Coordinates of C-alpha atoms and ligand atoms in Angstrom, one line a residue:
M219 CA -58.3 -2.2 42.2
A220 CA -56.0 0.2 44.6
L221 CA -53.8 2.8 43.6
V222 CA -50.5 2.4 45.4
E223 CA -47.8 5.6 45.8
V224 CA -45.0 3.7 45.1
Q225 CA -41.6 6.1 47.0
V226 CA -37.8 5.9 47.1
P227 CA -36.8 3.7 49.9
D228 CA -33.9 4.2 52.7
I229 CA -31.2 5.1 50.5
G230 CA -29.0 5.1 54.0
D231 CA -26.9 8.8 53.9
F232 CA -28.3 10.2 51.1
D233 CA -30.5 13.3 52.0
E234 CA -31.4 14.5 48.5
V235 CA -30.3 12.6 44.9
T236 CA -31.3 13.4 41.5
V237 CA -33.4 11.7 39.2
I238 CA -31.2 11.3 35.6
E239 CA -33.0 8.1 34.5
L240 CA -37.1 7.3 33.9
M241 CA -37.4 3.6 33.0
V242 CA -41.1 3.6 32.5
K243 CA -43.9 5.5 32.2
V244 CA -47.8 6.0 31.7
G245 CA -48.7 2.5 31.2
D246 CA -46.7 0.6 32.2
T247 CA -46.9 -2.6 33.4
V248 CA -44.0 -3.6 35.7
K249 CA -43.8 -6.3 37.8
A250 CA -42.2 -6.1 41.8
E251 CA -39.5 -5.5 42.2
Q252 CA -38.1 -3.9 38.7
S253 CA -37.1 -0.8 37.8
L254 CA -38.8 2.3 37.9
I255 CA -36.2 5.3 37.8
T256 CA -32.1 5.1 38.3
V257 CA -31.3 7.9 40.5
E258 CA -27.5 9.2 41.3
S259 CA -25.4 11.6 43.2
D260 CA -22.2 12.7 42.6
K261 CA -20.7 9.3 43.7
A262 CA -23.0 6.7 42.6
S263 CA -25.6 5.9 40.6
M264 CA -29.3 3.3 41.7
E265 CA -31.7 2.4 40.4
I266 CA -35.4 2.5 42.0
P267 CA -37.6 -0.8 42.9
S268 CA -41.2 -0.9 42.5
S269 CA -42.5 -2.2 45.3
T270 CA -45.7 -3.4 43.7
A271 CA -46.7 -5.5 40.4
G272 CA -49.5 -2.8 38.0
V273 CA -49.7 -1.0 36.0
V274 CA -48.6 2.5 36.0
K275 CA -50.8 5.1 36.3
E276 CA -49.2 8.1 37.0
M277 CA -46.1 10.5 36.7
R278 CA -44.8 11.9 40.2
V279 CA -40.8 12.9 39.7
A280 CA -39.3 14.7 36.6
L281 CA -35.8 14.1 34.7
G282 CA -33.9 16.1 37.0
E283 CA -35.6 16.0 40.3
K284 CA -34.1 16.1 44.0
V285 CA -36.1 13.2 45.8
K286 CA -35.3 11.9 48.7
Q287 CA -36.2 8.1 51.3
G288 CA -40.3 8.7 50.8
S289 CA -40.6 10.8 48.5
I290 CA -43.4 10.0 45.9
V291 CA -41.6 8.6 42.4
L292 CA -45.5 7.0 40.4
V293 CA -48.8 6.4 41.3
V294 CA -49.3 1.7 40.9
E295 CA -52.8 1.0 39.9
A296 CA -51.7 -2.4 41.9
A297 CA -52.3 -6.2 41.3
G298 CA -51.6 -7.3 43.8
A299 CA -47.7 -8.4 44.9
A300 CA -46.9 -6.4 46.5
V301 CA -42.9 -6.7 48.3
A302 CA -42.4 -6.4 52.2
A303 CA -40.9 -2.6 52.6
P304 CA -38.1 -4.2 54.6
A305 CA -36.8 -5.7 50.9
V306 CA -36.6 -2.9 49.4
A307 CA -34.9 -0.6 51.6
A308 CA -32.3 -4.2 53.0
F309 CA -30.8 -3.4 49.5
A310 CA -30.8 0.2 49.1
A311 CA -29.8 1.4 52.0
P312 CA -25.9 -0.7 52.8
A313 CA -25.1 0.7 49.4
V314 CA -25.8 3.5 49.4
A315 CA -24.4 4.3 53.3
A316 CA -20.9 2.8 52.5
V317 CA -20.8 5.6 49.7
A318 CA -21.5 8.1 51.4
A319 CA -19.3 7.2 54.0
A320 CA -16.4 7.5 51.0
P321 CA -16.1 11.0 50.8
A322 CA -13.4 10.9 52.5
A323 CA -10.8 9.3 50.8
P324 CA -10.8 11.4 47.6
V325 CA -10.5 14.3 50.8
A326 CA -7.8 12.6 52.1
V327 CA -5.4 12.6 49.4
A328 CA -2.2 14.6 49.9
A329 CA 0.4 17.2 47.8
Q330 CA 3.0 13.9 48.4
V331 CA 5.1 13.2 45.5
V332 CA 6.3 10.4 44.3
S333 CA 9.0 9.7 41.2
G334 CA 9.6 7.1 39.9
P335 CA 8.2 4.0 38.3
V336 CA 4.9 3.5 40.7
Q337 CA 2.4 0.1 40.6
V338 CA -1.5 0.6 41.3
H339 CA -2.9 -2.9 42.8
V340 CA -6.1 -4.3 43.0
P341 CA -7.6 -2.8 45.9
D342 CA -9.7 -4.2 49.0
I343 CA -12.4 -5.3 47.2
G344 CA -14.7 -6.7 49.3
D345 CA -15.6 -10.6 49.3
F346 CA -15.3 -10.5 45.4
K347 CA -12.9 -13.0 44.1
D348 CA -11.9 -13.1 40.3
V349 CA -13.8 -11.0 39.5
V350 CA -14.3 -10.2 35.2
V351 CA -12.5 -6.5 33.4
I352 CA -14.7 -6.2 31.5
E353 CA -14.4 -2.0 30.3
V354 CA -10.6 -0.7 30.1
M355 CA -11.1 3.1 30.4
V356 CA -8.1 3.9 30.3
K357 CA -4.6 3.2 27.7
P358 CA -0.5 3.9 27.5
G359 CA 0.0 7.5 27.2
D360 CA -3.4 8.5 29.3
A361 CA -2.0 11.7 32.2
I362 CA -4.9 9.2 35.1
K363 CA -5.9 11.2 38.0
V364 CA -5.8 10.0 41.5
E365 CA -9.5 8.8 41.9
Q366 CA -9.5 8.6 38.7
S367 CA -11.8 4.8 37.4
L368 CA -8.8 2.5 34.9
I369 CA -11.1 0.0 34.5
T370 CA -14.9 -1.8 35.1
V371 CA -15.0 -5.3 36.7
E372 CA -18.4 -7.0 37.1
S373 CA -19.0 -10.2 39.1
D374 CA -22.4 -12.6 38.4
K375 CA -23.9 -10.4 41.0
A376 CA -22.4 -5.6 40.7
A377 CA -20.4 -3.9 38.3
M378 CA -17.9 -1.6 39.4
E379 CA -15.4 0.8 38.7
I380 CA -11.6 0.9 40.1
P381 CA -10.2 4.1 40.7
S382 CA -6.0 5.0 40.3
S383 CA -4.9 5.0 44.3
H384 CA -1.8 7.5 42.2
A385 CA -1.7 10.5 39.7
G386 CA 1.1 10.1 36.9
V387 CA 1.4 9.4 33.0
L388 CA -0.2 5.2 32.1
K389 CA 3.3 3.3 30.8
E390 CA 1.5 0.0 31.0
L391 CA -1.4 -1.1 31.5
K392 CA -0.7 -5.2 33.5
I393 CA -4.6 -6.4 32.1
K394 CA -6.8 -7.0 29.2
L395 CA -10.4 -7.0 29.1
G396 CA -11.6 -11.0 30.0
D397 CA -8.7 -11.2 32.6
K398 CA -10.3 -12.5 36.1
V399 CA -8.9 -9.9 38.5
N400 CA -8.7 -10.0 43.0
I401 CA -7.2 -7.9 45.2
G402 CA -3.5 -6.9 45.4
D403 CA -3.4 -7.7 41.9
L404 CA -1.4 -5.6 39.2
L405 CA -3.0 -2.9 37.0
A406 CA -0.7 -0.9 35.7
I407 CA 2.9 1.2 36.1
L408 CA 2.7 4.6 36.5
E409 CA 5.7 7.6 36.1
G410 CA 6.0 10.8 36.3
T411 CA 6.2 13.1 39.4
V412 CA 2.3 11.1 40.8
A413 CA 1.2 12.6 43.6
A414 CA -0.4 9.7 45.8
A415 CA -3.4 9.4 47.9
A416 CA -3.0 9.3 51.1
A417 CA -3.1 6.4 52.9
P418 CA -1.9 5.0 49.2
V419 CA -3.7 2.3 47.7
A420 CA -6.1 1.7 50.8
A421 CA -7.4 5.4 50.8
A422 CA -8.0 5.6 46.8
A423 CA -9.8 1.8 47.1
A424 CA -11.7 3.1 50.0
P425 CA -15.3 3.5 48.1
V426 CA -14.8 0.8 46.1
A427 CA -14.0 -1.8 49.2
A428 CA -16.8 0.0 51.0
V429 CA -19.7 -0.4 48.3
A430 CA -18.3 -3.7 47.2
A431 CA -18.5 -5.1 50.9
A432 CA -21.6 -3.3 51.0
V433 CA -23.4 -4.9 48.1
A434 CA -21.4 -8.5 49.1
S435 CA -23.6 -8.3 52.3
T436 CA -26.6 -6.4 50.7
L437 CA -26.5 -9.2 48.8
A438 CA -26.6 -12.3 51.3
A439 CA -29.6 -10.9 52.8
A440 CA -31.5 -9.9 49.5
P441 CA -30.4 -11.6 46.1
T442 CA -32.9 -9.9 44.0
P443 CA -31.0 -7.9 40.6
L444 CA -32.1 -5.6 41.0
A445 CA -29.4 -4.8 43.8
A446 CA -26.8 -5.7 41.9
A447 CA -27.3 -3.4 38.8
A448 CA -28.2 -0.1 42.0
V449 CA -24.4 -0.3 42.6
A450 CA -22.3 2.5 40.0
A451 CA -19.0 4.2 39.8
P452 CA -18.0 6.0 42.9
A453 CA -14.8 7.6 41.1
H454 CA -17.0 7.6 37.4
A455 CA -19.2 11.4 37.8
P456 CA -21.7 11.9 35.6
G457 CA -20.7 14.7 33.5
G458 CA -17.5 14.3 34.9
N459 CA -16.0 11.9 31.7
T460 CA -12.2 12.3 31.5
V461 CA -10.9 10.1 29.5
G462 CA -14.2 10.1 26.7
L463 CA -16.5 6.4 27.6
P464 CA -19.8 7.2 26.9
H465 CA -21.6 8.0 30.3
A466 CA -24.4 4.9 31.1
S467 CA -25.1 2.2 34.0
P468 CA -23.4 -0.7 34.7
S469 CA -26.4 -2.7 33.3
V470 CA -26.9 -0.4 30.6
R471 CA -23.2 -0.8 29.9
K472 CA -24.2 -4.8 30.6
F473 CA -26.7 -5.5 28.3
A474 CA -25.5 -2.4 26.0
R475 CA -22.3 -6.0 25.6
E476 CA -24.6 -8.6 25.4
L477 CA -26.1 -7.0 22.2
G478 CA -23.3 -6.5 20.5
V479 CA -24.4 -2.4 20.2
P480 CA -20.9 -0.1 20.6
L481 CA -22.0 2.5 22.8
E482 CA -20.0 5.3 22.2
E483 CA -22.0 5.4 19.2
V484 CA -25.2 5.5 20.3
K485 CA -26.7 9.1 21.0
G486 CA -28.1 8.6 25.1
S487 CA -31.1 10.3 25.4
G488 CA -30.9 10.8 29.3
L489 CA -29.7 13.2 31.3
K490 CA -26.7 14.6 30.7
G491 CA -25.9 12.5 27.7
R492 CA -27.0 9.4 29.8
I493 CA -27.1 6.6 27.5
T494 CA -30.7 4.9 28.6
E495 CA -31.8 1.2 28.2
G496 CA -34.0 2.2 25.4
D497 CA -31.1 4.6 23.2
V498 CA -29.3 0.8 23.0
H499 CA -32.8 -0.2 22.5
A500 CA -33.5 1.9 19.6
F501 CA -30.1 2.0 18.0
T502 CA -30.5 -1.7 18.1
K503 CA -33.2 -1.3 16.5
A504 CA -32.2 1.2 13.5
V505 CA -29.4 -0.9 13.2
M506 CA -31.9 -4.3 12.4
S507 CA -33.5 -2.3 10.8
G508 CA -31.4 -1.3 7.9
A509 CA -31.7 2.9 9.0
A510 CA -28.6 3.0 11.0
Q511 CA -25.4 1.1 10.8
T512 CA -22.5 0.7 13.0
K513 CA -19.4 2.7 12.2
A514 CA -17.7 -1.2 11.5
Q515 CA -21.1 -2.0 9.3
A516 CA -20.0 1.1 6.9
A517 CA -16.4 1.0 7.7
K518 CA -17.3 -2.4 5.4
A519 CA -19.9 -2.3 3.1
P520 CA -19.7 -3.8 -0.2
A521 CA -19.0 -1.3 -2.6
A522 CA -22.8 -2.6 -4.4
S523 CA -24.8 -1.7 -1.8
G524 CA -26.5 0.9 -3.7
G525 CA -28.6 -2.6 -5.0
D526 CA -28.3 -1.9 -8.5
G527 CA -24.7 -2.4 -9.5
A528 CA -23.2 0.2 -10.9
A529 CA -20.7 0.8 -8.3
L530 CA -19.8 -3.2 -9.9
G531 CA -19.0 -1.2 -13.3
L532 CA -22.3 -3.6 -13.8
I533 CA -24.6 -2.7 -16.4
P534 CA -28.0 -0.9 -15.2
W535 CA -30.4 -3.8 -13.6
P536 CA -33.0 -4.8 -16.4
N537 CA -36.3 -1.9 -16.1
V538 CA -39.1 -3.5 -16.9
D539 CA -43.0 -3.1 -16.8
F540 CA -44.3 -6.1 -16.7
A541 CA -48.1 -4.7 -16.4
K542 CA -47.8 -4.3 -19.9
F543 CA -47.4 -8.5 -20.3
G544 CA -50.7 -9.4 -18.2
P545 CA -51.5 -8.1 -14.3
I546 CA -50.1 -7.8 -11.7
E547 CA -50.1 -7.6 -8.1
R548 CA -47.1 -5.4 -6.7
K549 CA -46.4 -5.3 -2.4
E550 CA -43.4 -4.9 -0.7
M551 CA -40.9 -7.0 0.4
G552 CA -40.8 -7.3 4.6
R553 CA -38.9 -5.9 6.9
I554 CA -36.8 -9.1 7.3
K555 CA -37.0 -9.9 3.8
K556 CA -35.0 -7.2 2.9
I557 CA -33.1 -6.7 5.6
S558 CA -31.8 -10.5 4.7
G559 CA -31.6 -10.2 1.4
A560 CA -29.2 -7.3 1.9
N561 CA -26.6 -9.5 3.5
L562 CA -27.4 -12.1 1.8
L563 CA -26.2 -9.9 -1.7
R564 CA -23.2 -9.2 -0.1
N565 CA -22.1 -11.9 1.3
A566 CA -22.8 -13.4 -2.1
I567 CA -21.2 -10.5 -4.0
M568 CA -17.5 -10.4 -1.3
I569 CA -17.4 -13.9 -0.9
P570 CA -15.3 -16.0 -3.5
A571 CA -17.4 -18.8 -1.7
V572 CA -16.9 -22.8 -3.3
T573 CA -20.1 -25.7 -2.5
N574 CA -18.6 -28.9 -1.6
H575 CA -21.1 -32.3 -2.2
D576 CA -21.1 -35.6 -0.3
D577 CA -23.9 -38.1 1.3
A578 CA -23.3 -39.6 4.5
D579 CA -24.6 -42.7 5.4
I580 CA -27.4 -42.0 8.1
T581 CA -29.0 -45.5 8.5
D582 CA -27.8 -46.5 12.1
L583 CA -27.7 -42.7 13.0
E584 CA -31.3 -42.4 11.9
A585 CA -32.3 -45.7 13.6
F586 CA -30.8 -44.5 17.7
R587 CA -33.0 -41.5 16.1
V588 CA -36.4 -43.2 15.5
S589 CA -35.7 -45.5 18.6
T590 CA -34.9 -41.9 21.0
N591 CA -37.2 -41.1 20.1
K592 CA -39.6 -43.9 21.5
E593 CA -38.1 -44.0 24.5
N594 CA -38.7 -40.5 25.6
E595 CA -42.0 -40.3 24.1
K596 CA -43.1 -38.5 27.1
S597 CA -40.8 -37.2 28.2
G598 CA -42.4 -33.6 25.1
V599 CA -38.4 -33.2 23.4
K600 CA -38.1 -35.2 20.0
V601 CA -34.6 -35.7 18.6
T602 CA -33.6 -33.7 15.6
M603 CA -31.5 -35.2 12.9
L604 CA -30.5 -31.7 12.5
A605 CA -29.3 -32.0 16.2
F606 CA -27.1 -35.2 15.6
L607 CA -25.6 -32.5 12.7
I608 CA -24.9 -30.3 15.4
K609 CA -23.0 -32.4 17.3
A610 CA -20.4 -34.1 14.5
C611 CA -20.1 -30.3 13.0
V612 CA -18.9 -29.1 16.2
A613 CA -16.8 -32.4 16.0
A614 CA -15.6 -31.4 12.2
L615 CA -14.8 -27.8 13.0
K616 CA -12.4 -28.5 16.4
K617 CA -10.4 -31.3 14.3
Y618 CA -10.3 -28.2 11.5
P619 CA -9.7 -25.1 13.1
E620 CA -10.4 -22.8 10.1
F621 CA -13.9 -22.8 9.6
N622 CA -14.2 -21.9 12.5
S623 CA -13.0 -18.7 12.3
S624 CA -13.4 -15.7 11.0
L625 CA -11.4 -12.9 8.2
D626 CA -10.5 -9.9 9.7
G627 CA -8.1 -7.7 7.4
D628 CA -4.6 -9.8 7.0
A629 CA -5.0 -12.8 10.8
L630 CA -8.0 -15.2 10.7
V631 CA -9.6 -14.9 14.4
Y632 CA -10.0 -18.9 15.5
K633 CA -12.7 -18.8 17.9
N634 CA -12.2 -20.9 21.0
Y635 CA -16.1 -21.5 21.1
W636 CA -18.7 -23.0 19.4
H637 CA -21.7 -21.4 18.7
I638 CA -23.9 -23.0 16.0
G639 CA -26.7 -20.9 13.6
F640 CA -29.4 -23.0 12.2
A641 CA -31.6 -21.5 8.6
A642 CA -35.2 -21.2 10.1
D643 CA -38.1 -20.4 7.9
T644 CA -40.6 -18.5 9.0
P645 CA -43.6 -16.6 7.7
N646 CA -41.2 -13.1 7.6
G647 CA -38.8 -14.8 5.8
L648 CA -34.8 -17.1 6.5
M649 CA -34.1 -16.4 10.5
V650 CA -30.8 -17.9 12.3
P651 CA -31.5 -18.9 15.7
V652 CA -28.1 -19.1 17.4
I653 CA -27.5 -22.4 19.7
R654 CA -24.7 -20.5 21.9
D655 CA -21.8 -23.3 23.6
C656 CA -22.9 -26.4 21.4
D657 CA -19.5 -28.4 22.7
K658 CA -21.0 -28.4 26.0
K659 CA -24.5 -29.6 25.1
G660 CA -26.0 -33.0 25.3
V661 CA -28.1 -33.1 21.7
L662 CA -31.2 -33.9 23.7
Q663 CA -30.7 -30.2 25.3
I664 CA -29.6 -29.5 21.9
S665 CA -32.7 -30.3 19.5
Q666 CA -34.8 -28.6 23.1
E667 CA -33.4 -25.5 22.2
M668 CA -33.8 -25.4 18.6
G669 CA -37.3 -26.6 19.1
E670 CA -37.9 -23.1 21.9
L671 CA -35.3 -21.1 19.4
A672 CA -38.0 -22.1 16.1
K673 CA -41.5 -21.4 17.5
K674 CA -39.3 -17.8 18.7
A675 CA -38.5 -18.1 14.5
R676 CA -41.8 -18.1 13.6
E677 CA -43.4 -16.3 16.3
G678 CA -41.2 -13.4 14.9
K679 CA -39.9 -13.1 19.5
L680 CA -36.4 -13.5 18.4
S681 CA -33.9 -11.4 19.7
P682 CA -30.9 -9.2 18.6
A683 CA -29.1 -11.7 21.0
E684 CA -30.3 -14.2 20.0
M685 CA -29.3 -14.8 16.3
S686 CA -25.4 -13.5 16.9
G687 CA -22.3 -15.0 17.8
A688 CA -22.1 -17.6 14.9
T689 CA -19.2 -19.2 14.9
F690 CA -20.6 -21.8 12.2
T691 CA -24.0 -21.9 10.1
I692 CA -26.5 -25.6 9.3
S693 CA -28.8 -25.7 7.1
S694 CA -31.2 -27.9 7.0
L695 CA -33.8 -28.8 4.1
G696 CA -33.8 -32.0 5.4
G697 CA -37.9 -32.3 6.6
I698 CA -38.7 -30.1 3.2
G699 CA -36.9 -32.1 -0.1
G700 CA -34.5 -31.6 -2.2
K701 CA -30.9 -33.1 -3.3
Y702 CA -28.2 -30.9 -2.8
F703 CA -28.5 -26.7 -2.7
T704 CA -25.2 -24.5 -2.9
P705 CA -25.8 -22.2 0.3
I706 CA -24.9 -18.6 0.8
I707 CA -22.1 -17.7 4.0
N708 CA -23.5 -16.1 6.5
A709 CA -20.5 -13.2 7.3
P710 CA -18.5 -13.2 9.0
E711 CA -18.2 -17.3 9.4
V712 CA -16.4 -18.7 7.0
A713 CA -18.6 -21.9 5.7
I714 CA -21.8 -23.2 6.3
L715 CA -23.2 -26.6 5.4
G716 CA -26.2 -27.3 4.3
V717 CA -28.4 -30.2 4.1
C718 CA -30.7 -32.3 2.8
K719 CA -33.8 -34.5 1.8
S720 CA -32.2 -38.6 3.6
T721 CA -33.1 -40.8 0.4
M722 CA -32.7 -45.4 0.6
E723 CA -30.0 -45.1 -1.7
P724 CA -28.2 -48.2 -2.8
V725 CA -24.9 -48.6 -1.8
W726 CA -21.6 -50.4 -3.1
D727 CA -20.6 -52.8 0.3
G728 CA -17.8 -53.9 -1.7
K729 CA -19.6 -57.1 -2.6
Q730 CA -23.1 -56.1 -3.2
F731 CA -25.7 -53.3 -3.4
V732 CA -26.9 -52.9 0.4
P733 CA -30.2 -50.4 0.6
R734 CA -28.6 -48.0 3.1
L735 CA -30.0 -43.9 4.1
M736 CA -27.9 -41.3 2.7
L737 CA -28.4 -37.4 3.9
P738 CA -27.2 -35.3 1.0
L739 CA -24.3 -32.8 2.4
S740 CA -23.7 -29.6 0.6
L741 CA -20.7 -27.0 2.7
T742 CA -19.9 -23.9 1.0
W743 CA -16.5 -22.9 2.9
D744 CA -14.6 -18.6 1.4
H745 CA -11.8 -19.8 -0.2
R746 CA -10.2 -17.4 1.0
V747 CA -10.2 -19.4 4.1
I748 CA -10.6 -23.0 3.5
D749 CA -8.8 -25.4 -0.1
G750 CA -10.8 -28.0 -1.4
A751 CA -8.3 -31.0 -0.1
A752 CA -9.7 -29.1 4.0
A753 CA -13.7 -29.1 2.6
A754 CA -13.6 -33.0 1.1
R755 CA -12.0 -34.0 4.6
F756 CA -14.7 -32.0 6.3
N757 CA -17.3 -33.4 4.6
A758 CA -15.4 -36.9 4.7
F759 CA -14.8 -36.6 8.5
L760 CA -18.5 -35.2 9.0
G761 CA -19.7 -38.8 7.2
Q762 CA -18.0 -40.8 8.8
I763 CA -19.2 -39.1 12.0
L764 CA -22.8 -39.8 10.7
S765 CA -22.6 -42.8 10.1
D766 CA -20.7 -43.8 13.2
F767 CA -21.4 -40.8 15.6
R768 CA -19.2 -43.0 18.8
R769 CA -16.1 -41.5 16.6
V770 CA -17.2 -38.2 18.9
L771 CA -16.1 -39.3 21.5
L772 CA -12.8 -39.6 19.8
Ligands
CAO104 N1 -34.3 -35.9 5.8 C1 -34.5 -36.4 6.0 N2 -36.0 -36.3 6.9 C2 -35.7 -35.4 7.0 C3 -34.5 -35.1 7.5 C4 -33.4 -35.2 6.1 N3 -32.3 -34.9 6.2 N4 -34.2 -33.6 8.6 C5 -35.9 -33.5 8.8 N5 -36.1 -34.4 8.1 C6 -37.7 -35.0 9.1 C7 -38.0 -35.0 10.4 O1 -37.8 -35.9 10.8 C8 -39.5 -34.7 10.5 O2 -40.4 -36.4 10.2 P1 -41.2 -36.4 11.5 O3 -41.9 -35.3 11.2 O4 -41.7 -37.9 10.9 O5 -40.1 -36.5 13.0 C9 -40.2 -34.0 9.1 O6 -38.9 -34.2 8.5 C10 -39.9 -33.1 9.5 O7 -38.8 -32.2 10.0 P2 -38.6 -30.4 10.8 O8 -38.2 -29.0 9.3 O9 -39.8 -29.9 11.1 O10 -37.4 -30.6 12.0 P3 -36.2 -30.2 11.8 O11 -34.8 -30.8 12.9 O12 -34.8 -30.6 9.9 O13 -35.8 -28.7 11.2 C11 -35.9 -26.0 11.4 C12 -36.1 -27.3 12.0 C13 -35.9 -25.4 11.8 C14 -34.3 -25.9 11.1 C15 -36.7 -26.6 9.7 O14 -38.2 -25.9 9.9 C16 -36.5 -25.0 9.0 O15 -37.3 -24.0 9.1 N6 -36.3 -25.3 7.7 C17 -35.9 -25.0 6.8 C18 -34.7 -24.0 6.0 C19 -34.4 -22.8 5.8 O16 -35.2 -23.2 5.1 N7 -33.1 -23.6 4.7 C20 -32.4 -22.9 3.4 C21 -32.2 -21.5 4.0 S1 -31.3 -20.7 2.6 O17 -33.0 -19.7 1.6

């Protein structure tokens, strides 16, 4: 196999840029177009992709080193799939060229003095529409400088920071996280003695507009996600962050947000404390293994987490020498069991949980499921009872929204999304993968996703993101047996449905006993949020739906 030197492609008008992050190491297998390093000028950061797939044999750059077009980044033993050079150049060049043209804007800032309230609007952001506010970097009362980044917005292709066109004290923010904004939208009102940019909004906006426009045209020419990730913060210089935000590229911020990682708690190992994707991985691993806690977890940790119950004023755990009574073997519990054990203990202790049991008549539904599976035999997707239960639960959660809520202090947070977790029995212990947006998916799709997630769970390949965000959980022992049980709520959810094996039972229809397939349901609920009457209604409604699934449509 040939050794290939991967070079820094055409990076426009930039002469030299600094290597601020190494994303691969010797021995790594890289794909064509995979980001290898991040480089940064004083105006933008960008990821340099590989032109070739293969195994990294030698790194030719180090952190802090300056590189330019043609510098050799690393040597790859090529696997064959090289990217045509123009494609790489195509994405790097316009974005950087546009940024390179930008320094004119800050220079143009004049000492024009304006007093009184000043409105700051979204500048020209090129072809981008309805970009989402993913980060608000300032708060009322902050002293804002001209060109200081106020918010970060994101389309599905790029993230960019929007700078202030004026200086002054921030009186009012007119947007919030999650809002969609467009050119001209009012962002903020500043007050005080305000030094404005020479050409009020347009001048300050120029770098963003230029970058955005460049990205837009770049994406049209070479629609690679890496190209999008290459654009960053024109007004947010590394190390020069005045608002105390962690320093990380948009792609790393997005990654952290997807995992729910609080970036401000992650220690950056990159240049000037920059947070890398590896840092986010390491933080997530540490939290998942129990080696570290987020601040939110620490604040909510139960007094009894020490394990001996002393903090709860309980008598000590019995300390017995089992070997005195017969032969024993001691085995350390696996990582998953340790983590889930700690969570279950907290949830069992902290939640005043009650369980309601009921039965649902699934005779017709099971017949429908069996006939559907016969018809779909060739498709390879088997419709499961659990998939129907998920759809039925979504209908019940919509009718009784407090079951889809979470407690936050004295407030209830109602979630307008329906992500359902399901307990999966794996060789390593209990795991709860989450199927997102079950309200928008059909039973076939849910069955398929459930099969894939359960397989991943058993192979130990679930990502933290695939196990987070559930609003309600179902634990099914239907494939195994049993009648009823009392599942433990998966905090911060407020209810969980346990399901056991359905059996044929004689049911009185008013005149006679008829054989019906009955499914045992066990609904555990948090009595701080839900009361017994609501739980009984929830189960009854669920039973109605399961006995006549057409009700899901109502
Ligand atoms: N009543 C009767 N039979 C049922 C049933 C029910 N409620 N639910 C499933 N079955 C049947 C299925 O139809 C299937 O039969 P066939 O192979 O003849 O079609 C068989 O049981 C096996 O089903 P399954 O378990 O493979 O599939 P599932 O969709 O029911 O469950 C999953 C998937 C991942 C939830 C399951 O494999 C699992 O891990 N269950 C354990 C969950 C658990 O441990 N909960 C306890 C948590 S508290 O400690």
